[in-house]
Structures are given as C-alpha cells and as structure tokens.
Short mmCIF file of C-alpha atoms in Angstrom, two decimals:
data_model
loop_
_atom_site.label_atom_id
_atom_site.label_comp_id
_atom_site.label_asym_id
_atom_site.label_seq_id
_atom_site.Cartn_x
_atom_site.Cartn_y
_atom_site.Cartn_z
CA UNK W 163 96.85 85.30 61.93
CA UNK W 164 93.80 86.56 64.14
CA UNK W 165 92.63 84.47 66.88
CA UNK W 166 89.06 82.92 66.51
CA UNK W 167 88.64 83.76 70.13
CA UNK W 168 88.49 87.46 68.89
CA UNK W 169 86.64 87.47 65.86
CA UNK W 170 83.67 89.08 67.18
CA UNK W 171 85.33 92.20 68.40
CA UNK W 172 88.12 92.39 65.64
CA UNK W 173 85.64 92.49 62.75
CA UNK W 174 83.26 94.66 64.49
CA UNK W 175 86.03 97.23 65.17
CA UNK W 176 87.34 96.70 61.82
CA UNK W 177 84.10 97.58 60.15
CA UNK W 178 83.58 100.58 62.08
CA UNK W 179 86.83 101.75 61.35
CA UNK W 180 86.94 101.35 57.58
CA UNK W 181 83.49 103.07 57.60
CA UNK W 182 84.68 105.83 59.38
CA UNK W 183 87.66 106.09 56.89
CA UNK W 184 85.14 105.84 53.92
CA UNK W 185 82.86 108.53 55.29
CA UNK W 186 85.91 110.88 56.05
CA UNK W 187 87.07 110.49 52.33
CA UNK W 188 83.82 111.38 50.92
CA UNK W 189 82.18 114.05 53.27
CA UNK W 190 84.61 115.60 56.06
CA UNK W 191 85.85 119.12 55.23
CA UNK W 192 88.39 120.59 56.08
CA UNK W 193 91.01 118.20 55.33
CA UNK W 194 92.70 118.22 58.55
CA UNK W 195 89.58 116.84 60.12
CA UNK W 196 89.47 114.22 57.15
CA UNK W 197 93.02 113.41 57.63
CA UNK W 198 92.64 113.31 61.56
CA UNK W 199 89.78 110.76 61.62
CA UNK W 200 91.71 108.47 58.96
CA UNK W 201 94.90 108.52 61.16
CA UNK W 202 92.84 107.86 64.31
CA UNK W 203 90.66 105.00 62.43
CA UNK W 204 94.05 103.17 61.14
CA UNK W 205 95.74 103.47 64.73
CA UNK W 206 92.77 101.72 66.27
CA UNK W 207 92.51 99.11 63.58
CA UNK W 208 96.52 98.72 64.16
CA UNK W 209 96.00 98.05 67.86
CA UNK W 210 93.08 95.78 67.42
CA UNK W 211 95.16 93.66 65.03
CA UNK W 212 98.19 93.38 67.08
CA UNK W 213 96.06 92.64 70.22
CA UNK W 214 94.24 89.85 68.54
CA UNK W 215 97.29 88.10 66.80
CA UNK W 216 97.91 84.72 67.26
CA UNK W 217 101.51 83.40 66.27
CA UNK W 218 102.46 79.81 66.30
CA UNK W 219 104.46 78.48 68.87
CA UNK W 220 107.01 75.75 69.38
CA UNK W 221 106.37 73.92 72.77
CA UNK W 222 109.23 71.86 74.09
CA UNK W 223 109.16 68.52 74.59
CA UNK W 224 108.61 66.73 77.91
CA UNK W 225 105.73 65.27 80.09
CA UNK W 226 107.28 66.81 83.21
CA UNK W 227 107.63 70.30 82.06
CA UNK W 228 105.13 73.19 82.97
CA UNK W 229 104.84 75.74 80.14
CA UNK W 230 103.72 79.12 80.60
CA UNK W 231 100.03 79.51 79.50
CA UNK W 232 100.28 83.38 78.89
CA UNK W 233 102.62 86.11 77.25
CA UNK W 234 103.68 88.57 79.79
CA UNK W 235 105.93 89.32 82.75
CA UNK W 236 105.93 87.47 85.96
CA UNK W 237 105.08 89.40 88.72
CA UNK W 238 104.46 87.09 91.82
CA UNK W 239 105.99 83.67 92.92
CA UNK W 240 105.18 82.72 96.39
CA UNK W 241 103.75 79.81 98.25
CA UNK W 242 100.11 80.17 98.97
CA UNK W 243 97.27 77.91 100.80
CA UNK W 244 95.19 77.01 97.68
CA UNK W 245 91.72 75.72 98.83
CA UNK W 246 89.88 75.38 95.19
CA UNK W 247 91.54 72.31 93.80
CA UNK W 248 94.83 71.37 95.75
CA UNK W 249 93.35 71.74 99.35
CA UNK W 250 97.05 72.51 100.51
CA UNK W 251 100.02 75.03 99.98
CA UNK W 252 101.16 75.41 96.63
CA UNK W 253 103.33 77.53 94.28
CA UNK W 254 101.58 80.58 92.84
CA UNK W 255 103.25 82.07 89.75
CA UNK W 256 101.41 85.08 88.27
CA UNK W 257 101.82 86.29 84.85
CA UNK W 258 100.77 89.92 83.90
CA UNK W 259 99.54 90.25 80.37
CA UNK W 260 99.70 94.27 79.19
CA UNK W 261 97.79 95.29 76.18
CA UNK W 262 100.69 94.86 74.03
CA UNK W 263 100.90 91.20 74.66
CA UNK W 264 99.58 88.36 72.92
CA UNK W 265 96.57 87.31 74.69
CA UNK W 266 95.72 83.76 73.43
CA UNK W 267 96.34 81.35 76.50
CA UNK W 268 97.74 78.02 76.05
CA UNK W 269 97.61 74.87 78.05
CA UNK W 270 100.47 74.36 80.65
CA UNK W 271 100.47 70.68 80.58
CA UNK W 272 99.04 67.46 78.83
CA UNK W 273 96.26 66.22 80.95
CA UNK W 274 92.42 65.88 81.70
CA UNK W 275 90.31 68.89 83.23
CA UNK W 276 89.13 67.88 86.27
CA UNK W 277 87.58 71.12 87.81
CA UNK W 278 86.16 74.41 86.31
CA UNK W 279 84.46 77.40 87.83
CA UNK W 280 83.62 80.81 86.66
CA UNK W 281 83.83 83.67 89.15
CA UNK W 282 81.94 86.87 88.49
CA UNK W 283 84.00 89.41 90.58
CA UNK W 284 85.49 92.82 90.60
CA UNK W 285 87.95 94.78 88.30
CA UNK W 286 90.94 95.80 90.28
CA UNK W 287 94.31 96.24 87.89
CA UNK W 288 95.63 92.81 87.25
CA UNK W 289 98.90 93.39 88.62
CA UNK W 290 97.67 93.89 91.99
CA UNK W 291 97.80 90.71 94.46
CA UNK W 292 94.01 91.27 95.58
CA UNK W 293 93.11 90.62 91.86
CA UNK W 294 93.95 87.06 92.22
CA UNK W 295 91.12 86.61 94.67
CA UNK W 296 88.47 89.34 94.13
CA UNK W 297 88.72 89.76 90.16
CA UNK W 298 86.43 88.19 87.61
CA UNK W 299 87.73 84.76 86.70
CA UNK W 300 87.85 81.37 85.25
CA UNK W 301 89.65 78.63 87.40
CA UNK W 302 90.75 75.30 85.61
CA UNK W 303 92.26 72.17 87.20
CA UNK W 304 94.22 69.87 85.40
CA UNK W 305 95.48 66.46 86.38
CA UNK W 306 97.98 64.02 84.78
CA UNK W 307 100.19 61.22 85.87
CA UNK W 308 102.84 63.58 87.14
CA UNK W 309 100.64 65.83 89.33
CA UNK W 310 97.90 68.50 89.25
CA UNK W 311 98.43 72.12 87.94
CA UNK W 312 95.58 74.75 88.24
CA UNK W 313 95.16 77.79 86.47
CA UNK W 314 93.13 81.09 86.85
CA UNK W 315 92.15 83.30 84.00
CA UNK W 316 91.83 86.91 85.60
CA UNK W 317 90.11 89.93 83.88
CA UNK W 318 91.81 93.14 84.65
CA UNK W 319 90.67 96.79 85.05
CA UNK W 320 90.18 97.10 81.18
CA UNK W 321 89.66 93.30 80.22
CA UNK W 322 86.21 92.37 80.97
CA UNK W 323 85.55 89.15 79.02
CA UNK W 324 87.22 85.85 79.63
CA UNK W 325 87.09 83.29 76.88
CA UNK W 326 87.42 79.78 77.90
CA UNK W 327 85.27 76.70 76.53
CA UNK W 328 87.12 74.05 78.79
CA UNK W 329 84.83 71.87 80.80
CA UNK W 330 85.71 68.89 83.13
CA UNK W 331 86.58 65.78 81.21
CA UNK W 332 88.23 67.64 78.65
CA UNK W 333 91.80 65.92 77.28
CA UNK W 334 94.48 68.65 76.83
CA UNK W 335 97.78 68.95 75.19
CA UNK W 336 100.74 71.13 76.48
CA UNK W 337 100.97 74.44 74.27
CA UNK W 338 97.65 74.18 72.67
CA UNK W 339 95.55 77.34 72.55
CA UNK W 340 92.38 77.23 75.18
CA UNK W 341 91.27 80.66 75.22
CA UNK W 342 92.08 84.15 76.01
CA UNK W 343 91.10 87.33 78.05
CA UNK W 344 90.50 90.39 76.17
CA UNK W 345 92.39 93.66 76.25
CA UNK W 346 94.92 93.38 79.41
CA UNK W 347 94.62 90.74 82.24
CA UNK W 348 96.85 88.09 84.16
CA UNK W 349 97.07 84.50 84.62
CA UNK W 350 98.01 82.49 87.94
CA UNK W 351 99.36 79.21 87.74
CA UNK W 352 99.65 77.07 90.72
CA UNK W 353 101.76 74.20 91.07
CA UNK W 354 102.79 71.61 93.80
CA UNK W 355 105.44 72.31 96.13
CA UNK W 356 107.41 69.20 94.68
CA UNK W 357 107.67 71.39 91.38
CA UNK W 358 110.90 72.98 90.79
CA UNK W 359 110.13 76.64 89.65
CA UNK W 360 112.59 77.65 86.66
CA UNK W 361 111.40 81.26 86.35
CA UNK W 362 111.81 84.26 88.69
CA UNK W 363 109.96 87.50 89.12
CA UNK W 364 110.40 90.10 86.39
CA UNK W 365 111.26 87.26 83.70
CA UNK W 366 109.23 87.72 80.43
CA UNK W 367 107.28 84.56 79.28
CA UNK W 368 106.13 83.23 76.11
CA UNK W 369 102.98 81.33 76.11
CA UNK W 370 103.61 77.74 74.95
CA UNK W 371 107.34 77.94 74.84
CA UNK W 372 108.46 79.52 78.42
CA UNK W 373 109.12 76.76 80.78
CA UNK W 374 107.75 77.67 84.33
CA UNK W 375 108.84 74.74 86.21
CA UNK W 376 109.50 70.81 86.08
CA UNK W 377 107.92 68.01 88.07
CA UNK W 378 110.11 66.00 90.15
CA UNK W 379 110.13 62.97 87.98
CA UNK W 380 112.46 64.67 85.60
CA UNK W 381 115.00 65.66 88.09
CA UNK W 382 114.94 61.96 89.56
CA UNK W 383 115.65 60.54 85.93
CA UNK W 384 118.48 62.75 85.84
#
C-alpha cells in the first residue's frame, strides 16, 4: 500500500517514468539507449514505490508503553535539557531513517496533542547531533495520564518536506499514522527521566511496534 502522505510525489514521478518508457519504446534509437532509459525509469519507479510503502503494523497493548514513531536505527540516547515542552532534563532517543526505511510516522503514545511548532531551519545530515537543533523540524508535544512525550520530525540533507497535520487538541491513539518525512530523515523522541528506556544505540526500530520505553506505572504494578 502507498501512503496517502506521498500520493502527490508518487503519482507525479510514476507518470513521468511511464511517459519516458512509452517515448523510449516509440522513438528512441539505437536499442541500447532505449533499453537504458527503460531500465532507469523502472529503477526510479521501484525506488519511489519502496519509499512510499505503508505496511500494516501490530502495536503492543499497554497504556504505559512508549512505541517507536519511526522505522530506522537508534543513533542517540542521552539526557538533555529540554526547554520547548518539558522545561526540564529528559531522555532524548533519536531514530535515523535511511531512504530505504518506511517513512510513515506513527504515534508513540495515546493522548492529547498539547503543543505543536514548525521550525524552518537548515538541512544538515540527519544523523548529525546538530540536526536536532538546527534543521527544519516539526515539534509535537503529547500528554496523557502517564506523563508527557515530545517528538521532533527532523528533515535531513535530502528530505525537505515534513508532513504533519497534527494540531493542539487532537486525540491520538498509539501506533496510528500521523505523518511522514520525505526522502531520508530523523525523529527525536523526548521522554521523562522516570521512563525506563528499553532500547539502546544501534537497535533497529519498527514504527508502531518497537517499545522504546515504559512509564513508571507499569513497573510499579509488576
């Protein structure tokens, strides 16, 4: 399935590729040029189809769980001073998404959106630490009975379009789709220090399925 967040780009590129293939079949000579154009067009079409894919996911049940919002690799786990939503020291867990990953983002927790802010910034490589502060990004703060979670969708060197329709007051359900970042990017997740982080640097995450952490309520019940 192709994500609705990528319909505009996907169908535009697909149409261009199909036109090139048709023109190559009808008019291009010699055959070596014709076949080269066809192969390149199919390769581009295959890449964008793979990039905008949107597979179904099975989200673990548990109101205390914090679920990965993105497919990719954990590149940063550290404590930072967060002054946008928490206004205190928190955990930062950063997930880098390569162009080969699924780029649809999913809600890490159920709750209500309390804060959003779009930042028009730079386009450093998404895996660099300074990308978290300086790159184009969409910031979303969520709150529920267990606590707060903040996300940053961060555009990378290639990705220059963030899709996020969320606004304050929206009710979210863990694991549901909420947007994407097109063509390579990163998502930072900020968690209270009371959260037990369940992942480590280098781990591969699956959006909507991988558990990043647990609020303390679950540990107290066990």
